[in-house]
mmCIF file of C-alpha atoms in Angstrom:
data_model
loop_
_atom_site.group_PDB
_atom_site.id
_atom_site.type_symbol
_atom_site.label_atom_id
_atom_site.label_comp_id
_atom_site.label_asym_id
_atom_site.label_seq_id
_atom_site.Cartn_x
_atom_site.Cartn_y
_atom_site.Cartn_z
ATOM 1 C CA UNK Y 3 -10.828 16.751 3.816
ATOM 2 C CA UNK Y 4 -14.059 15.427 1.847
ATOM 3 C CA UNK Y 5 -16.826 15.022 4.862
ATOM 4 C CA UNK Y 6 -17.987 12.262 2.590
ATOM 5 C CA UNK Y 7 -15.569 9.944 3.368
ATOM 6 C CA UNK Y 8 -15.867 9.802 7.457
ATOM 7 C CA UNK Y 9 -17.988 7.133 7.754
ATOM 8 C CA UNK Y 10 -18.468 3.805 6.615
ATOM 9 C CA UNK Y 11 -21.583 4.132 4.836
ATOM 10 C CA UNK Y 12 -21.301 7.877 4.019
ATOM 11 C CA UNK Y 13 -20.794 7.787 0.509
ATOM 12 C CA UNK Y 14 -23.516 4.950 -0.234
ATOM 13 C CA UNK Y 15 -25.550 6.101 -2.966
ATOM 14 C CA UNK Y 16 -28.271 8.656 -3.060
ATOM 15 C CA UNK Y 17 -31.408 8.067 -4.898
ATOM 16 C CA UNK Y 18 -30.673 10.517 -7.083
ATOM 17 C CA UNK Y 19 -27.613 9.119 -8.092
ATOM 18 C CA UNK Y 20 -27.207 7.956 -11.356
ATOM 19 C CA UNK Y 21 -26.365 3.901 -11.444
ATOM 20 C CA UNK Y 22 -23.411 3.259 -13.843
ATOM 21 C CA UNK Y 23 -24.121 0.791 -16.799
ATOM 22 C CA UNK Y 24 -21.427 -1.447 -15.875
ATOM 23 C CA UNK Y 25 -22.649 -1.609 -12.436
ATOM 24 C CA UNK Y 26 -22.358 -5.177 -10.238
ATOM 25 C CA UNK Y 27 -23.503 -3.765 -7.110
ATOM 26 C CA UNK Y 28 -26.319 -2.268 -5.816
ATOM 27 C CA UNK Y 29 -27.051 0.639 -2.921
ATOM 28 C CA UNK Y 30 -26.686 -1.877 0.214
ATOM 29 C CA UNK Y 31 -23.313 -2.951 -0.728
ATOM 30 C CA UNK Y 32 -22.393 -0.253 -3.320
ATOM 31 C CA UNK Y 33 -18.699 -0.803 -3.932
ATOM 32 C CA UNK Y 34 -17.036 -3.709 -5.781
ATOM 33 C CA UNK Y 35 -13.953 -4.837 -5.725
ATOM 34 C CA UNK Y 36 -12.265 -8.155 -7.022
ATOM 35 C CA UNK Y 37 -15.800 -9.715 -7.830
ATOM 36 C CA UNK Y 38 -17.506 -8.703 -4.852
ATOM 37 C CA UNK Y 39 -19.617 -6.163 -3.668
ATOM 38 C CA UNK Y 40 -19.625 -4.806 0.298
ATOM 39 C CA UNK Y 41 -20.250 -1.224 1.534
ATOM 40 C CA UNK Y 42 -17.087 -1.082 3.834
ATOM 41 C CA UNK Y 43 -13.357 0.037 3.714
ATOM 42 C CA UNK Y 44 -12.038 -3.018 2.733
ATOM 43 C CA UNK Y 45 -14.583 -2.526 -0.748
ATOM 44 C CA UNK Y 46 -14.761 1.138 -0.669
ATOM 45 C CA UNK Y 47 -11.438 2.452 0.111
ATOM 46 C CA UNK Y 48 -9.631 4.956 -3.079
ATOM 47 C CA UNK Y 49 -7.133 2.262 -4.551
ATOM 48 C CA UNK Y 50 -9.686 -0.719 -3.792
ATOM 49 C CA UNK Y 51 -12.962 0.317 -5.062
ATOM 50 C CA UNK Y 52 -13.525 -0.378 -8.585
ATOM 51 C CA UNK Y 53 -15.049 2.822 -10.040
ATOM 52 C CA UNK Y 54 -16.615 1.634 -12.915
ATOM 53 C CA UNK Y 55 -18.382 -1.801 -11.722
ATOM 54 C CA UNK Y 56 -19.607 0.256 -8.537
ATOM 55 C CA UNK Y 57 -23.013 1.035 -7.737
ATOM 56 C CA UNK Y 58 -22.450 4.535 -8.947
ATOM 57 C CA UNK Y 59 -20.085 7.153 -9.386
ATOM 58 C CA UNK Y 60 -20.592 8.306 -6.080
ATOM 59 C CA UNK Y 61 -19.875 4.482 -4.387
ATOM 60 C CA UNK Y 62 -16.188 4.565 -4.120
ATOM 61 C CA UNK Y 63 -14.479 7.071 -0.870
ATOM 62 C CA UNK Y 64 -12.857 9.762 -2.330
ATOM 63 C CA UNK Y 65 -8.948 9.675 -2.052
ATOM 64 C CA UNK Y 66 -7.733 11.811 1.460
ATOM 65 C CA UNK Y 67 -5.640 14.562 0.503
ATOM 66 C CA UNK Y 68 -2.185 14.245 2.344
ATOM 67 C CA UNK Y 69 -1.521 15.167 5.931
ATOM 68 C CA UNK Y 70 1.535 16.445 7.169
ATOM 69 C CA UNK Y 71 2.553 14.173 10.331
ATOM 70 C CA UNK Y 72 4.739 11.544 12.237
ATOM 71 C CA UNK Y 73 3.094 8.237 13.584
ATOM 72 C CA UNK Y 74 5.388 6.708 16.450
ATOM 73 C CA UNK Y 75 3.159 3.972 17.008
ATOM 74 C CA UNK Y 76 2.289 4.374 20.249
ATOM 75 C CA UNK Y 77 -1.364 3.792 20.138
ATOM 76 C CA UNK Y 78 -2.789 0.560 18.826
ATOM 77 C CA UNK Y 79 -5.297 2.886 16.616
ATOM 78 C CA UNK Y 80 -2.237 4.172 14.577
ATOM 79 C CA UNK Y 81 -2.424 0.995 12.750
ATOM 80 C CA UNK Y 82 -5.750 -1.468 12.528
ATOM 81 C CA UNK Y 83 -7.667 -3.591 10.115
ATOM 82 C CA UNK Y 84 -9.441 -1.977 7.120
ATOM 83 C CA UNK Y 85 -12.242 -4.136 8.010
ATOM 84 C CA UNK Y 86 -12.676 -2.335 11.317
ATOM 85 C CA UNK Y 87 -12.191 1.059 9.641
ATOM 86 C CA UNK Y 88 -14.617 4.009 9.758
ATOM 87 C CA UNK Y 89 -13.297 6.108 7.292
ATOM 88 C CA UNK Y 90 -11.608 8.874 9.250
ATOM 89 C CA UNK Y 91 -7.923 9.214 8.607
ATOM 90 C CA UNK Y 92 -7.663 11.471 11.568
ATOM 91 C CA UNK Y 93 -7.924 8.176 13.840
ATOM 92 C CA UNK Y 94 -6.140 5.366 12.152
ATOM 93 C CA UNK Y 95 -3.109 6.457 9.959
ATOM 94 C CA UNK Y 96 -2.802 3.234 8.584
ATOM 95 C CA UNK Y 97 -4.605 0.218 7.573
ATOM 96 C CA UNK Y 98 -3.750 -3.609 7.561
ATOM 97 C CA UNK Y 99 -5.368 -4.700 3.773
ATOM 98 C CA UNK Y 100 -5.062 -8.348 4.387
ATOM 99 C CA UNK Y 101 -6.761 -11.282 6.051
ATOM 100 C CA UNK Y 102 -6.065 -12.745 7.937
ATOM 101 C CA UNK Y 103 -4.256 -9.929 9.546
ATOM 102 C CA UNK Y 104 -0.246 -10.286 9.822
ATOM 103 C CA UNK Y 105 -0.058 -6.559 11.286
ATOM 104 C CA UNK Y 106 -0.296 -4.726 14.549
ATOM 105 C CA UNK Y 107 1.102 -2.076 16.668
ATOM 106 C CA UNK Y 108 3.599 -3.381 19.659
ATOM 107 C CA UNK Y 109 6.323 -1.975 21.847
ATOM 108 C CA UNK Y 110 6.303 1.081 20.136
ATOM 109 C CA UNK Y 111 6.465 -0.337 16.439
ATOM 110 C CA UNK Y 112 4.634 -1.153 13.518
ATOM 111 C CA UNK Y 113 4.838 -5.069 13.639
ATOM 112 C CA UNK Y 114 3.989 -6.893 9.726
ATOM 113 C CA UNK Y 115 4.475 -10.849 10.347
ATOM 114 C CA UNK Y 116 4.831 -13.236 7.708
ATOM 115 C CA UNK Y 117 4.260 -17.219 8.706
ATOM 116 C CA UNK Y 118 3.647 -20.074 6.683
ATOM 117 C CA UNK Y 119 0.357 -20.863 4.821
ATOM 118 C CA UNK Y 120 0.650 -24.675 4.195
ATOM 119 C CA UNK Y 121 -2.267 -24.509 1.893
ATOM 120 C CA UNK Y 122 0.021 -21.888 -0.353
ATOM 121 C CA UNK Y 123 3.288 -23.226 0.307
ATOM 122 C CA UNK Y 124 4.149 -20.322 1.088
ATOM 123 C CA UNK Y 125 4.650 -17.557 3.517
ATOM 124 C CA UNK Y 126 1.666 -15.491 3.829
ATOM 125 C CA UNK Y 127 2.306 -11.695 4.816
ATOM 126 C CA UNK Y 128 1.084 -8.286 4.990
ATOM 127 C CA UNK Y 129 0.835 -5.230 3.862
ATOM 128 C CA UNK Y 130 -0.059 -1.900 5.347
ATOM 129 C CA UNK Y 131 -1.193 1.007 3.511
ATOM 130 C CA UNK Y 132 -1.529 4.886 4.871
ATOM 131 C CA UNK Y 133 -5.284 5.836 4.993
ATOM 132 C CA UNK Y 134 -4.413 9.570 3.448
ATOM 133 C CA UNK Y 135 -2.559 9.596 0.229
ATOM 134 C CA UNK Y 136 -0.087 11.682 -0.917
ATOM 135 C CA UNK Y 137 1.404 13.745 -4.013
ATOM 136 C CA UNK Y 138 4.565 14.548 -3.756
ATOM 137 C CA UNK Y 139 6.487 15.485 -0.473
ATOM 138 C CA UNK Y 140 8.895 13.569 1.454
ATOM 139 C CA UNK Y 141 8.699 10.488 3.788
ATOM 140 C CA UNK Y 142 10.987 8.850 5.830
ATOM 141 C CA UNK Y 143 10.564 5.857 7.391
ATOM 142 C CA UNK Y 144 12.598 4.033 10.428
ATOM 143 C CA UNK Y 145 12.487 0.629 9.343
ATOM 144 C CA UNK Y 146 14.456 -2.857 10.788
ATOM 145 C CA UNK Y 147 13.586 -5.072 7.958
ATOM 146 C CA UNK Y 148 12.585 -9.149 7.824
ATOM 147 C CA UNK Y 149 14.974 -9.856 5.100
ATOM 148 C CA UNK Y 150 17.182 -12.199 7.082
ATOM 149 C CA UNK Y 151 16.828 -14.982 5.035
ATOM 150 C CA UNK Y 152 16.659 -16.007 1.168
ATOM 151 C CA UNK Y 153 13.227 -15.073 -0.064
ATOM 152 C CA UNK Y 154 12.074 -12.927 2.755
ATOM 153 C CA UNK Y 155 11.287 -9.068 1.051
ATOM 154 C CA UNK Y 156 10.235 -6.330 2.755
ATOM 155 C CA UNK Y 157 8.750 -3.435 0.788
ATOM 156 C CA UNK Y 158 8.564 0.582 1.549
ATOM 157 C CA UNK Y 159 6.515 2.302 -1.281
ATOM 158 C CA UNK Y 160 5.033 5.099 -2.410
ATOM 159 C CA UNK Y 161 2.155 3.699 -5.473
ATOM 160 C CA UNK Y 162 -1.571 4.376 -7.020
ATOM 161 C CA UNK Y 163 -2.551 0.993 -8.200
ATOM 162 C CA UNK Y 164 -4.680 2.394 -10.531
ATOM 163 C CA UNK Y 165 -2.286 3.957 -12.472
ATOM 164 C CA UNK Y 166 0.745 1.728 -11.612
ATOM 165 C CA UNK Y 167 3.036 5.177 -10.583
ATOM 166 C CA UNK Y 168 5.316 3.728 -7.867
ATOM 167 C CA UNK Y 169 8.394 4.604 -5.883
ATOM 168 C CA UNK Y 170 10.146 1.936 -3.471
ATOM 169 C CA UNK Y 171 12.369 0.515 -1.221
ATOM 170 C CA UNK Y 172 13.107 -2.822 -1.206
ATOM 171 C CA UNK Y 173 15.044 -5.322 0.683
ATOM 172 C CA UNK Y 174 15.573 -8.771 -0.058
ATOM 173 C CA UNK Y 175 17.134 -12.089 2.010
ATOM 174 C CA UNK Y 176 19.482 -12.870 -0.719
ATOM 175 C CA UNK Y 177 21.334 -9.029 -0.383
ATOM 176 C CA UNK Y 178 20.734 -8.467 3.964
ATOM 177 C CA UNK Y 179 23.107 -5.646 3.730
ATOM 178 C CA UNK Y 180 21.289 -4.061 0.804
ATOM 179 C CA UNK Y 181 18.193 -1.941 -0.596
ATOM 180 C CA UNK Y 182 16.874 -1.436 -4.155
ATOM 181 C CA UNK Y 183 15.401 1.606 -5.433
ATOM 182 C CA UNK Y 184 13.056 1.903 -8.212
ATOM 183 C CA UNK Y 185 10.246 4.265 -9.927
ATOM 184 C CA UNK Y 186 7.534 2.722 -12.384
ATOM 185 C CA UNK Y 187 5.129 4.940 -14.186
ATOM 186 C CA UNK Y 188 1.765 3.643 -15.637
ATOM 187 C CA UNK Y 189 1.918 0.375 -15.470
ATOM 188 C CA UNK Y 190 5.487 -0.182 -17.666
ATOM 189 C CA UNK Y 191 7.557 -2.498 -15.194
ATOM 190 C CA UNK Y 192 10.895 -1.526 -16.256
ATOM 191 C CA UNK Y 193 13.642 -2.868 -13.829
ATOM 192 C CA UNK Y 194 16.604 -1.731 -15.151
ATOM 193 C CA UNK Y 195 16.140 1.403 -13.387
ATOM 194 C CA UNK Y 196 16.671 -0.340 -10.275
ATOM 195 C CA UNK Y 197 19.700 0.690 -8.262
ATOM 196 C CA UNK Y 198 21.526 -1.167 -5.310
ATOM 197 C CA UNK Y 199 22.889 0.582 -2.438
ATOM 198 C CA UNK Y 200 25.059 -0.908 0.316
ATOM 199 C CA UNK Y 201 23.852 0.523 3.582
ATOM 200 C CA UNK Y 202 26.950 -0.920 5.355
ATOM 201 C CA UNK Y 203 25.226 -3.419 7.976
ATOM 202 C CA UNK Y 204 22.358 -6.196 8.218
ATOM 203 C CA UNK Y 205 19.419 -4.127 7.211
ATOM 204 C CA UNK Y 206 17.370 -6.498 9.518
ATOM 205 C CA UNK Y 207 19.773 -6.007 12.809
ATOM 206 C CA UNK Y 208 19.195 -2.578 13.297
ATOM 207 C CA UNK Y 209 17.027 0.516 12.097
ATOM 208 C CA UNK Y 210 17.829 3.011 9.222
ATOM 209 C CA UNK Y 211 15.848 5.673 8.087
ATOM 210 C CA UNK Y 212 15.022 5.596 4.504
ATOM 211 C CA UNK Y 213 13.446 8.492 3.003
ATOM 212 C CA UNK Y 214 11.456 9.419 -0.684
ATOM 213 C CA UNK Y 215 11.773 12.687 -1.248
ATOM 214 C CA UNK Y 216 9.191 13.056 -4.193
ATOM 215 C CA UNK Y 217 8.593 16.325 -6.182
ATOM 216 C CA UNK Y 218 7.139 17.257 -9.546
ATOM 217 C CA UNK Y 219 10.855 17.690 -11.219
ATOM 218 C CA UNK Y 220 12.909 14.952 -8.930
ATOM 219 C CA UNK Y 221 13.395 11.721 -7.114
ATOM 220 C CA UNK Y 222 15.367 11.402 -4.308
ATOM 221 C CA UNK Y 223 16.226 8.830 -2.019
ATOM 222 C CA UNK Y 224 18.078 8.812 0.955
ATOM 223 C CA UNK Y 225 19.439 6.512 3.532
ATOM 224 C CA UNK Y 226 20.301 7.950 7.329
ATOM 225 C CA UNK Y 227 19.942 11.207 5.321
ATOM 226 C CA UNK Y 228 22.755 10.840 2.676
ATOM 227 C CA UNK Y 229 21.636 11.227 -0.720
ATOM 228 C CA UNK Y 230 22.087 7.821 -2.508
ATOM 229 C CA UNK Y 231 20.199 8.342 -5.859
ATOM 230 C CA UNK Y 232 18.511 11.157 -7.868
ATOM 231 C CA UNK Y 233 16.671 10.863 -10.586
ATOM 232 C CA UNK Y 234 15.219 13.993 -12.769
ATOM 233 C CA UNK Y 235 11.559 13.740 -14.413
ATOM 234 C CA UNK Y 236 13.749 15.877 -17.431
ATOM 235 C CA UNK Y 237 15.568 12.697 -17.855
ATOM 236 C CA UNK Y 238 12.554 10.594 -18.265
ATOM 237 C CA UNK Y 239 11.044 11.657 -21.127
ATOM 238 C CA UNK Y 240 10.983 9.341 -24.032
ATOM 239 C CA UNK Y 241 10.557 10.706 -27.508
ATOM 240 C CA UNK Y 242 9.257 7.597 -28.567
ATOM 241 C CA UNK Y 243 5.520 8.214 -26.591
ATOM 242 C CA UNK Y 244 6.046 12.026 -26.264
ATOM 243 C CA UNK Y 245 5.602 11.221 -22.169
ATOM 244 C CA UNK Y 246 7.847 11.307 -19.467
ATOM 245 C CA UNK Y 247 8.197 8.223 -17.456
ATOM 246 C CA UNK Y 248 7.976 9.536 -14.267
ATOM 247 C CA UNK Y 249 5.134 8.979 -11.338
ATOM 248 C CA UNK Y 250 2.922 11.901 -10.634
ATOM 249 C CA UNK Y 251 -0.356 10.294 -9.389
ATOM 250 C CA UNK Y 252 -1.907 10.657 -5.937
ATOM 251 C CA UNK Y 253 -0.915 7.502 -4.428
ATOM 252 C CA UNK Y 254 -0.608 5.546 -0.797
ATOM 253 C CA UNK Y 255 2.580 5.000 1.368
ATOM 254 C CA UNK Y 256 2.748 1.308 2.338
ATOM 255 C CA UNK Y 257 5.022 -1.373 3.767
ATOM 256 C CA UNK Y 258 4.850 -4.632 2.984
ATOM 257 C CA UNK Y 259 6.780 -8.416 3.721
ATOM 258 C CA UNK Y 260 6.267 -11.708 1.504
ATOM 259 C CA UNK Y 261 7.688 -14.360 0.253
ATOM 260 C CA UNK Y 262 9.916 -14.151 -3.135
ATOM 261 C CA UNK Y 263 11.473 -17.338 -2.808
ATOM 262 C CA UNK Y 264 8.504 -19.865 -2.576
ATOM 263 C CA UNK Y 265 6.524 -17.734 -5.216
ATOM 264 C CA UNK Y 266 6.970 -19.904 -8.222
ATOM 265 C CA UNK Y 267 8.178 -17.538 -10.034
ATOM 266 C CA UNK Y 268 11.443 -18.227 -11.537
ATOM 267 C CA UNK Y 269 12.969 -13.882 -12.061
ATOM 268 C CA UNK Y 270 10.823 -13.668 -8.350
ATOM 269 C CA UNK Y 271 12.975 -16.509 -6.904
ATOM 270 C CA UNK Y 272 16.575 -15.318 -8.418
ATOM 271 C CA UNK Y 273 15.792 -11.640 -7.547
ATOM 272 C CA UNK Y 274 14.576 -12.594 -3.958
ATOM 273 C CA UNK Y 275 16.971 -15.916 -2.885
ATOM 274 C CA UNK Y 276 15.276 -18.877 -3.174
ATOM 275 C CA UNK Y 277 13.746 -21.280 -1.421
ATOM 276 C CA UNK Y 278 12.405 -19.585 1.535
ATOM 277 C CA UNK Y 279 13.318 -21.244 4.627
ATOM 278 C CA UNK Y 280 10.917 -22.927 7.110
ATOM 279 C CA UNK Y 281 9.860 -24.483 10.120
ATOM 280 C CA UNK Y 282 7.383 -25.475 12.136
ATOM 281 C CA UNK Y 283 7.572 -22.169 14.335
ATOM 282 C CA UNK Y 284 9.311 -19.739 11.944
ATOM 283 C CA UNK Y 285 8.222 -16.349 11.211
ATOM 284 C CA UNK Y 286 9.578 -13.567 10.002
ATOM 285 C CA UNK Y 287 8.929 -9.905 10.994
ATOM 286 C CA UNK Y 288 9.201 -5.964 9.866
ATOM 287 C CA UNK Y 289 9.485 -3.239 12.224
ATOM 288 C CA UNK Y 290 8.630 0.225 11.583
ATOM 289 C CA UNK Y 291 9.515 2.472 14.750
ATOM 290 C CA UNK Y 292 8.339 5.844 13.006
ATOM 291 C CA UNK Y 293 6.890 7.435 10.174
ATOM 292 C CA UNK Y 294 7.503 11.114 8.895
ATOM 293 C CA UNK Y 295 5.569 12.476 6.380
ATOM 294 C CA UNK Y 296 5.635 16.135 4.970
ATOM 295 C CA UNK Y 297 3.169 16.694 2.327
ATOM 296 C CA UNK Y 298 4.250 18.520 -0.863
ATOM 297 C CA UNK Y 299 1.254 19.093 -4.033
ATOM 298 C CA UNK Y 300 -1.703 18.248 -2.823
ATOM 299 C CA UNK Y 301 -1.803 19.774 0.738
ATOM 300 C CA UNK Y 302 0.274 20.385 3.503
ATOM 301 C CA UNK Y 303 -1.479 20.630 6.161
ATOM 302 C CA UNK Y 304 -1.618 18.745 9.966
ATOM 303 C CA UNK Y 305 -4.515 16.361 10.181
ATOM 304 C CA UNK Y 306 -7.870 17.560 11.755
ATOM 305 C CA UNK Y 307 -10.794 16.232 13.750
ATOM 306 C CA UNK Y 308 -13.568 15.643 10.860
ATOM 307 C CA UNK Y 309 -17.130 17.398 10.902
ATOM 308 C CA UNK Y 310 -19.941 14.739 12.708
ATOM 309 C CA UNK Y 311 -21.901 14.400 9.691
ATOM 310 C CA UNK Y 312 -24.248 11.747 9.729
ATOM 311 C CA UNK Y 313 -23.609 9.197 6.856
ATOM 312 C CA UNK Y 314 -25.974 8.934 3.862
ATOM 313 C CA UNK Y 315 -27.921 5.250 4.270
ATOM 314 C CA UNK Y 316 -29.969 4.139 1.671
ATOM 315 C CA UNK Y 317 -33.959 3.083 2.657
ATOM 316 C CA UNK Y 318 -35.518 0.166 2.753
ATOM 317 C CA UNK Y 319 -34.040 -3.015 4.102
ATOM 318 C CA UNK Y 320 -31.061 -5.018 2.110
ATOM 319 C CA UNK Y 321 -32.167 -8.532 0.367
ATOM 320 C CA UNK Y 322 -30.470 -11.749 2.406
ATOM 321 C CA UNK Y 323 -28.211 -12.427 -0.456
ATOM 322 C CA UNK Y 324 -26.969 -8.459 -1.336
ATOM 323 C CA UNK Y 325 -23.422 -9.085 0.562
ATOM 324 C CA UNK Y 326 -21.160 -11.429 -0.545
ATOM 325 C CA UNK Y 327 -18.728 -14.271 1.769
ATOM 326 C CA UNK Y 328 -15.798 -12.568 3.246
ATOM 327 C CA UNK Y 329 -12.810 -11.615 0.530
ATOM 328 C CA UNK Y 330 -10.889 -13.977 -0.495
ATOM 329 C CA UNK Y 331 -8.029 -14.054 1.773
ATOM 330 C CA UNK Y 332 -4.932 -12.402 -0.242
ATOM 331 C CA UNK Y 333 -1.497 -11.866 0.014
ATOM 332 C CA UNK Y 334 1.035 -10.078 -1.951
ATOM 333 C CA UNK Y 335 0.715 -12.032 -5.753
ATOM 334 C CA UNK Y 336 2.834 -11.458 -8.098
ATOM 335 C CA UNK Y 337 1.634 -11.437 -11.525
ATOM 336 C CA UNK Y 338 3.891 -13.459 -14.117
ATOM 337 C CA UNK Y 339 6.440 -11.755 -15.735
ATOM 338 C CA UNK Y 340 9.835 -12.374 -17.429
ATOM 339 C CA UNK Y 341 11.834 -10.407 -14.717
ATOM 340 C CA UNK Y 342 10.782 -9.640 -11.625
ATOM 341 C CA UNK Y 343 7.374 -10.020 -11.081
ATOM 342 C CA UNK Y 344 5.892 -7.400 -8.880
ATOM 343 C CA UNK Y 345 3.150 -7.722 -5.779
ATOM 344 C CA UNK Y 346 0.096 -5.928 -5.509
ATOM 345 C CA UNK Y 347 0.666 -4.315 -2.719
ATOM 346 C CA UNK Y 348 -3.037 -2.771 -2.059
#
């Protein structure tokens, strides 16, 4: 683990630090993201932070290297806000990226809501992202999903935003009995590489446990431990770029619900079921009961208590104007696309 990163101002810049040219920010609220500039997690965190219109090249947390574990979700710290996060991974094994916040831990399970923003006209959702990252390994998730209805999809990824590298699980309302796999590498959103797979029931009337088995030569999925797809990083090279398609970047698991069918999108809407319904009361809900994780690349190793090392504050006192309103509230967006637009899911 970096020491750097366990604390909320710990990696605020030195004054020895060099200030990047591009920089927005300054050393009060050193990290930007999205136009704004803030020095905590929800700014700061690997995946959020904008590197280059930082403060400096020391603004942005460094990424966690993976931990080898299984979150039940019986403590209410296993999942929280990123606002209210410290930095230490050891403590809260997942964060809730959007406000307002549709997550929380209950009754033993990861809980991500999705109700009705009348101001969107839409459903507004969540999205929960692991606070260590990973590179390669395998994860399995228990999962009852919220796709009960036309619209409603429920996500189970493995991605670096950065890079676009992704691997997912995805449910929609239109298919309840069914789950999509898919891989996208830097960026390219191919979906003809996505594959159906019957899992015999209504995946939102009961739990199955969906794994991503990720290594640096093969993809595998599997559902209630049978193998349902493999793909082979040999088989992904294309001649054309001299590359192979294939995700290798340290990235974040994360789960995610939002709405497909009211996002006015017209391959988002046929992929999804469309319209969305709603009422007055109706919301629609994700369970995770449990989530295995055995790291593979980077580390593999159980998480640890971090060293108390006092974060690194800058001097002085902050100007009245150095941190910016509150992030615009967000939900999953997808951009516009001819197919099936993707969300942003951190």
């Amino acid at each position: 683990m970096k020491v750097s990163v366990f604390g909320a101002a710990a990696v605020l810049a030195a004054a020895s630090s060099q200030v990047l040219a591009q920089s927005t920010c300054n050393q009060w609220a050193p990290c930007f993201r999205e136009g704004y500039c803030d020095a905590n997690a929800m700014f700061c965190l690997w995946g959020l932070c904008d590197p280059i219109k930082s403060f400096n090249s020391t603004a942005c947390w460094q990424p966690e290297a993976c931990a080898t574990q299984t979150v039940n979700f019986d403590s209410a710290a296993d999942a929280i806000p990123i606002k209210a996060y410290s930095g230490n991974p050891a403590t809260n094994a997942f964060l809730s990226v959007f406000e307002p916040n549709h997550a929380s831990v209950a009754n033993g399970n990861l809980a991500l809501q999705m109700t009705y923003d009348p101001a969107q006209k839409k459903g507004f959702g969540a999205t929960v992202s692991a606070s260590h990252t990973i590179q390669y390994g395998r994860t399995t998730a228990r999962v009852k999903t919220a796709s009960i209805a036309p619209g409603v999809v429920s996500a189970f990824i493995i991605r670096n935003d950065q890079t676009g590298d992704e691997i997912d699980f995805e449910w929609v309302g239109k298919s309840p009995n069914e789950v999509q796999t898919n891989f996208y590498f830097n960026n390219v959103l191919d979906y003809t590489k996505m594959v159906p797979y019957n899992v015999g029931g209504n995946t939102a009337a009961d739990y199955h446990d969906y794994t991503i088995d990720w290594s640096p030569e093969a993809l595998v999925w599997l559902v209630d431990g049978k193998v349902i797809r493999t793909v082979n990083r040999k088989d992904t090279f294309n001649p054309a770029t001299n590359t192979y398609a294939y995700p290798t970047s340290k990235s974040r698991i994360a789960f995610s619900i939002w709405d497909g069918g009211n996002s006015g999108a017209q391959g988002t809407q046929e992929w999804s079921g469309y319209p969305t319904p709603w009422g007055a009361n109706t919301m629609y809900q994700m369970l995770v009961d449990s989530v295995q994780i055995s790291c593979g690349g980077d580390a593999t190793h159980p998480p640890t208590t971090p060293p108390t090392t006092p974060p690194v504050t800058p001097s002085g006192t902050p100007p009245s104007s150095v941190y910016p309103t509150a992030l615009p509230s967000t939900s999953p967006v997808s951009p516009p696309q001819k197919c099936i637009p993707r969300p942003k899911y951190y």
